[in-house]
């Protein structure tokens, strides 16, 4: 039974404007009009009673039928009651339904509970109205009335179904979302497996709760469903009570939060957090061999620097998309951060098959990427390790793939490398060096050796290049080839660069104080040049009372000149104005836009030793650099002179200065004075012999 509420009022709805209520009164025969049972016809569309017999007028406490017809039932009618009446109307039209329910009427504001039989009644104008017949009073127990009122107004969907799933009762909320009046339990579920699981649990336990996507009159929604076995109170037959709450918004919000927690926002790939959880569950769900692939985009920093971060983002998304399309649906693509990605392959049949597939992937990814008017040829390097989930440890597996990636980079990029135990041993040794380097920088375990630079016109030593060495407490002197690359990869090059700059400037001051007119040249790495601390350190050295203005030369590579030319030129001008000289090291091997060279305050071009070693074959290139230096007013230095033939050729081409092992290797500070003396004495003897 249900407790429904209809109240009366005075407002007239729009459909009745210009129409007299009497015009809508149906043609009721006299015997029906004289029935002792209250009977009335309710116009659902206009919220008006259009016919009422005498007992109905008494029930509604109306003086007569006209009085009752004048009342606007919509006034103070709750939305739940209005919705319920529309449901009745729809069921009358679709199913010729009849309802017997308990309603609480409120004539003149006083509650009166009656049992009413409702059925459809076709109005003269064709609209469907509702015929209402009060068949008896009810027991006005407060608990019954209030529970029935709660069923009417609650947003919780409550329905009773028989053993076959057919509905026996639906409260207004349940009927409002049902696709039709006879929607079965099975028809509610979009995923049949959800219904099958529900039926099995009901059979086993007698009740079940689940969140499922269901069919409703408003389209697919997510409902939190609770189902319990019970008995129909009318027939005594087995039945099922189903209650539901719409949790669509909460489900969507939670799914979005879960998506955001597990996904990279730029590419849509899974993220590191998801990978860690997935790897933990893999040991349970997967028994076959797997592979972890680690890849990144070759020279991605240059793409960002030259073309901007917007183009960098385009490249990241396109590479991720191409990789995703190249792998199986069972494989998982993860972005760890920056341009570093991981792919987890399950059920690997063989390493050879995987390698063949990954070679195809390399080829597909390397196709040009276009965005607006920009075209980029991006490649990736791949490191792979094979593992068994039951014995694998996430951190160790990821490290192995990363080691293999590093090997691919070292081998030339744009290639695939599988992890081997030898790689692991080398990486362990490298990690040990990294740990020792951190300590060495903290304890200043570095010294400078100096390589003289000789003027070919005078034979005198005009400059010395400061070259760092690691004075290891156990291994002795360690050459830069063993530690500079590690410093660059780890970022320690900035700290080391600051230390070397300080020592070189200190040496320049001491030479100046000793009255030696010799320049000190020191290398500045690209990362150190970008470091905001560089200008502050240079300014601090320049404030020294014995600072030798013009006698400290900073050597930068051509790659430093890539990017914002205005900002770079301004920074170089600031450095030059402090009293430092600027040289380009390894000139001819990097990016040199000659249109911009003139904008920079350059004092020296150092010809890379790769050209000097190929003389005289490389003569045209060396001659071109010599001419360029003359045109821009810069000193030209030939590095890596190792033979008398090379030295003779450079003299013949009027090269300004030279340095190299033929003249002198880099030497310790305590030997520098003797080496300079020997070089200058030899040069003087050569002049006397000439």
XYZ file of C-alpha atoms in Angstrom, residues 219-560:
342
model
C 19.849 6.860 -20.237
C 22.686 4.824 -18.706
C 23.375 5.643 -15.052
C 25.409 4.192 -12.193
C 23.337 2.783 -9.315
C 24.398 1.458 -5.926
C 22.073 -1.570 -5.701
C 21.092 -3.666 -2.687
C 19.023 -6.809 -3.381
C 17.463 -9.114 -0.775
C 15.260 -12.187 -0.961
C 11.868 -11.751 0.732
C 8.172 -12.759 0.478
C 5.330 -10.893 -1.238
C 3.022 -9.818 1.604
C -0.024 -10.101 -0.658
C 0.457 -13.574 -2.177
C 3.050 -15.144 0.099
C 5.163 -16.029 -2.940
C 8.965 -15.574 -3.049
C 9.993 -12.071 -4.056
C 13.035 -9.805 -4.270
C 13.327 -6.357 -2.708
C 15.595 -4.041 -4.696
C 16.732 -0.649 -3.414
C 18.938 1.656 -5.456
C 20.707 4.987 -5.075
C 21.954 6.945 -8.071
C 25.715 7.395 -7.581
C 26.572 8.486 -11.139
C 28.122 11.808 -10.188
C 30.145 10.231 -7.386
C 31.239 7.362 -9.645
C 32.302 9.756 -12.406
C 34.164 11.950 -9.909
C 35.943 8.946 -8.409
C 36.793 7.560 -11.836
C 38.184 10.938 -12.847
C 40.209 11.184 -9.635
C 41.531 7.671 -10.204
C 42.337 8.554 -13.817
C 44.184 11.693 -12.759
C 46.073 9.744 -10.092
C 47.174 7.048 -12.549
C 47.681 9.065 -15.734
C 50.129 11.555 -17.157
C 48.173 14.695 -18.004
C 50.083 15.608 -21.184
C 50.193 12.286 -23.041
C 47.407 10.307 -21.369
C 49.861 7.480 -20.639
C 49.958 5.757 -17.277
C 52.395 7.294 -14.779
C 55.123 6.019 -12.444
C 52.702 5.500 -9.543
C 50.535 3.219 -11.665
C 53.594 1.281 -12.848
C 54.664 0.558 -9.278
C 51.245 -0.816 -8.326
C 50.963 -2.749 -11.574
C 54.365 -4.358 -11.137
C 53.390 -5.416 -7.609
C 50.290 -7.232 -8.877
C 52.050 -8.724 -11.888
C 53.638 -11.517 -9.861
C 50.153 -12.799 -9.009
C 48.460 -12.361 -12.373
C 51.318 -13.284 -14.726
C 53.534 -16.357 -14.734
C 55.137 -16.093 -18.185
C 58.270 -14.139 -19.139
C 57.916 -10.357 -19.411
C 60.010 -7.466 -20.668
C 60.449 -3.891 -19.512
C 61.396 -1.368 -22.160
C 62.770 2.060 -21.261
C 63.097 4.699 -23.980
C 63.572 8.428 -24.345
C 63.690 10.918 -27.193
C 67.129 11.575 -28.609
C 68.382 15.149 -28.121
C 65.015 16.215 -26.733
C 66.554 19.177 -24.929
C 67.680 20.601 -28.264
C 64.119 20.310 -29.588
C 62.879 22.319 -26.605
C 65.708 24.864 -26.851
C 65.501 25.424 -30.608
C 61.793 25.031 -31.286
C 60.206 25.861 -27.945
C 58.366 23.846 -25.301
C 55.105 23.859 -27.266
C 56.785 21.900 -30.047
C 58.434 19.731 -27.402
C 54.995 18.842 -26.040
C 53.779 18.034 -29.558
C 56.723 15.658 -30.029
C 56.079 13.971 -26.669
C 52.407 13.387 -27.452
C 53.050 12.178 -30.995
C 55.807 9.766 -29.970
C 53.596 8.400 -27.184
C 50.721 7.981 -29.638
C 52.880 6.138 -32.170
C 54.286 3.789 -29.554
C 50.787 3.106 -28.179
C 49.567 2.151 -31.659
C 52.589 -0.115 -32.181
C 52.169 -2.267 -29.084
C 49.561 -4.870 -28.178
C 46.422 -4.147 -26.166
C 47.885 -6.221 -23.324
C 51.063 -4.116 -23.188
C 51.259 -1.037 -20.978
C 52.777 2.362 -21.867
C 53.979 4.593 -19.015
C 55.510 8.058 -18.986
C 57.969 8.318 -16.103
C 58.564 12.047 -16.592
C 60.240 14.445 -19.013
C 60.910 12.509 -22.233
C 61.408 9.153 -20.463
C 58.881 6.367 -21.100
C 58.466 2.715 -20.160
C 56.595 -0.105 -21.905
C 55.720 -3.303 -20.032
C 55.364 -6.354 -22.268
C 53.650 -9.465 -20.925
C 53.859 -13.033 -22.264
C 57.038 -12.661 -24.295
C 57.474 -15.603 -26.657
C 61.144 -14.940 -27.407
C 63.728 -12.183 -27.241
C 64.259 -12.439 -30.998
C 60.566 -11.832 -31.755
C 60.505 -8.906 -29.339
C 63.642 -7.409 -30.914
C 62.104 -7.649 -34.410
C 58.937 -5.943 -33.186
C 60.918 -3.178 -31.498
C 62.995 -2.537 -34.618
C 59.712 -1.902 -36.451
C 58.662 0.398 -33.604
C 61.889 2.392 -33.972
C 61.167 2.853 -37.650
C 57.566 3.975 -37.108
C 58.472 6.471 -34.403
C 61.235 8.063 -36.492
C 58.808 9.284 -39.201
C 58.803 13.114 -39.396
C 56.513 15.010 -37.012
C 54.820 18.119 -38.402
C 53.110 20.894 -36.461
C 51.980 24.080 -38.191
C 54.982 24.982 -40.365
C 57.503 23.074 -38.235
C 58.845 19.636 -39.124
C 60.893 17.518 -36.703
C 62.712 14.237 -37.207
C 62.629 12.698 -33.729
C 64.203 9.351 -32.886
C 64.249 7.289 -29.717
C 66.786 5.064 -27.983
C 65.540 1.888 -26.321
C 66.856 -0.216 -23.454
C 65.207 -3.578 -22.687
C 65.472 -6.115 -19.899
C 63.728 -9.495 -19.659
C 62.384 -10.719 -16.318
C 60.132 -13.225 -14.569
C 57.425 -11.502 -12.451
C 57.638 -13.936 -9.528
C 61.318 -13.175 -8.902
C 61.497 -9.577 -10.111
C 61.914 -6.474 -7.959
C 60.562 -3.284 -9.468
C 63.483 -0.967 -8.709
C 66.063 -3.477 -9.952
C 64.172 -4.192 -13.191
C 63.708 -0.504 -13.944
C 67.399 0.104 -13.298
C 68.412 -2.680 -15.697
C 66.257 -1.197 -18.472
C 67.732 2.230 -17.745
C 71.277 0.834 -17.921
C 70.477 -0.706 -21.310
C 69.065 2.643 -22.459
C 72.275 4.368 -21.415
C 74.247 1.822 -23.462
C 72.039 2.549 -26.484
C 72.778 6.259 -26.081
C 76.493 5.627 -25.811
C 76.382 3.460 -28.943
C 75.040 6.334 -31.044
C 71.299 6.697 -30.249
C 68.315 5.658 -32.401
C 68.868 2.011 -31.549
C 67.815 -0.895 -29.359
C 69.977 -2.491 -26.649
C 69.218 -5.478 -24.381
C 70.549 -5.526 -20.838
C 73.481 -7.842 -20.060
C 75.278 -8.708 -16.835
C 78.406 -6.954 -18.162
C 76.409 -3.754 -18.449
C 75.319 -4.213 -14.855
C 78.918 -4.552 -13.672
C 79.917 -1.424 -15.560
C 76.965 0.480 -14.131
C 77.862 -0.592 -10.599
C 81.396 0.663 -11.139
C 80.018 3.916 -12.529
C 77.704 4.296 -9.513
C 80.693 3.870 -7.229
C 82.528 6.625 -9.104
C 79.478 8.873 -8.780
C 79.410 8.386 -5.016
C 83.129 9.101 -4.774
C 82.765 12.189 -6.978
C 80.220 13.711 -4.630
C 82.665 13.282 -1.779
C 85.548 14.558 -3.911
C 83.727 17.809 -4.729
C 82.837 18.336 -1.074
C 86.469 17.722 -0.031
C 87.981 19.575 -3.018
C 90.037 16.616 -4.245
C 90.766 18.315 -7.573
C 93.819 20.056 -8.956
C 94.548 21.904 -12.187
C 97.198 21.086 -14.747
C 98.174 23.738 -17.260
C 98.943 23.384 -20.981
C 100.952 26.262 -22.469
C 99.797 28.159 -25.538
C 102.561 29.595 -27.691
C 102.579 32.625 -30.002
C 103.961 31.614 -33.420
C 105.124 35.205 -34.015
C 107.224 35.608 -30.844
C 107.672 32.045 -29.582
C 106.628 33.145 -26.090
C 104.049 31.461 -23.898
C 101.085 33.824 -23.925
C 98.490 31.667 -22.209
C 97.928 28.444 -20.303
C 94.758 26.351 -20.398
C 93.572 25.072 -17.000
C 92.576 21.393 -17.182
C 91.092 19.616 -14.179
C 92.442 16.393 -12.656
C 91.018 14.330 -9.797
C 93.556 13.611 -7.083
C 91.945 10.367 -5.838
C 93.123 9.326 -2.344
C 93.591 5.677 -3.425
C 93.886 5.663 -7.212
C 96.092 8.696 -7.570
C 95.644 11.079 -10.488
C 92.401 10.396 -12.426
C 92.019 11.933 -15.885
C 88.857 13.859 -16.829
C 87.738 11.248 -19.385
C 86.762 9.038 -16.422
C 84.612 11.529 -14.546
C 83.553 14.571 -16.622
C 80.733 12.716 -18.432
C 79.385 11.438 -15.107
C 79.456 14.965 -13.707
C 77.547 16.237 -16.756
C 74.888 13.526 -16.502
C 74.338 13.983 -12.776
C 74.491 17.774 -12.689
C 77.652 17.780 -10.561
C 79.379 19.585 -13.438
C 77.978 22.852 -12.083
C 79.632 22.383 -8.686
C 82.842 21.118 -10.263
C 82.812 24.012 -12.733
C 82.537 26.521 -9.889
C 85.474 24.873 -8.152
C 87.644 24.847 -11.303
C 86.761 28.476 -12.067
C 87.788 29.504 -8.571
C 91.145 27.677 -8.834
C 91.849 29.073 -12.321
C 91.090 32.640 -11.257
C 93.291 32.203 -8.192
C 96.123 31.025 -10.484
C 95.638 34.025 -12.772
C 95.896 36.381 -9.796
C 99.086 34.681 -8.577
C 100.686 34.928 -12.047
C 99.761 38.602 -12.173
C 101.204 39.199 -8.710
C 104.410 37.441 -9.821
C 104.677 39.817 -12.775
C 104.035 37.174 -15.427
C 102.075 38.479 -18.429
C 100.344 35.171 -19.075
C 96.668 34.574 -19.641
C 94.789 31.689 -17.943
C 92.103 29.967 -19.995
C 89.344 27.907 -18.317
C 86.498 25.856 -19.808
C 82.869 26.751 -19.024
C 80.386 23.909 -19.665
C 76.958 24.650 -21.201
C 75.254 23.797 -17.912
C 77.617 26.043 -15.998
C 76.992 28.868 -18.474
C 73.231 28.547 -17.836
C 73.774 28.423 -14.066
C 72.563 31.663 -12.474
C 75.497 31.547 -10.053
C 78.075 32.078 -12.825
C 77.697 35.850 -13.139
C 77.811 36.263 -9.371
C 81.015 34.227 -9.105
C 82.667 36.150 -11.966
C 81.666 39.461 -10.415
C 83.136 38.346 -7.088
C 86.483 37.411 -8.700
C 86.527 40.669 -10.651
C 86.356 42.601 -7.352
C 89.716 41.160 -6.228
C 92.261 44.017 -5.831
C 94.792 42.153 -7.998
C 92.286 40.937 -10.583
C 94.170 40.706 -13.911
C 91.689 42.285 -16.293
C 91.920 40.734 -19.760
C 94.066 37.844 -18.526
C 91.309 35.314 -17.730
C 89.746 33.675 -20.768
C 86.473 31.731 -20.565
C 86.189 28.972 -23.173
C 82.636 28.110 -24.262
C 81.476 25.687 -26.942
C 79.381 26.584 -29.951
C 76.350 24.860 -28.409
C 76.221 27.602 -25.790
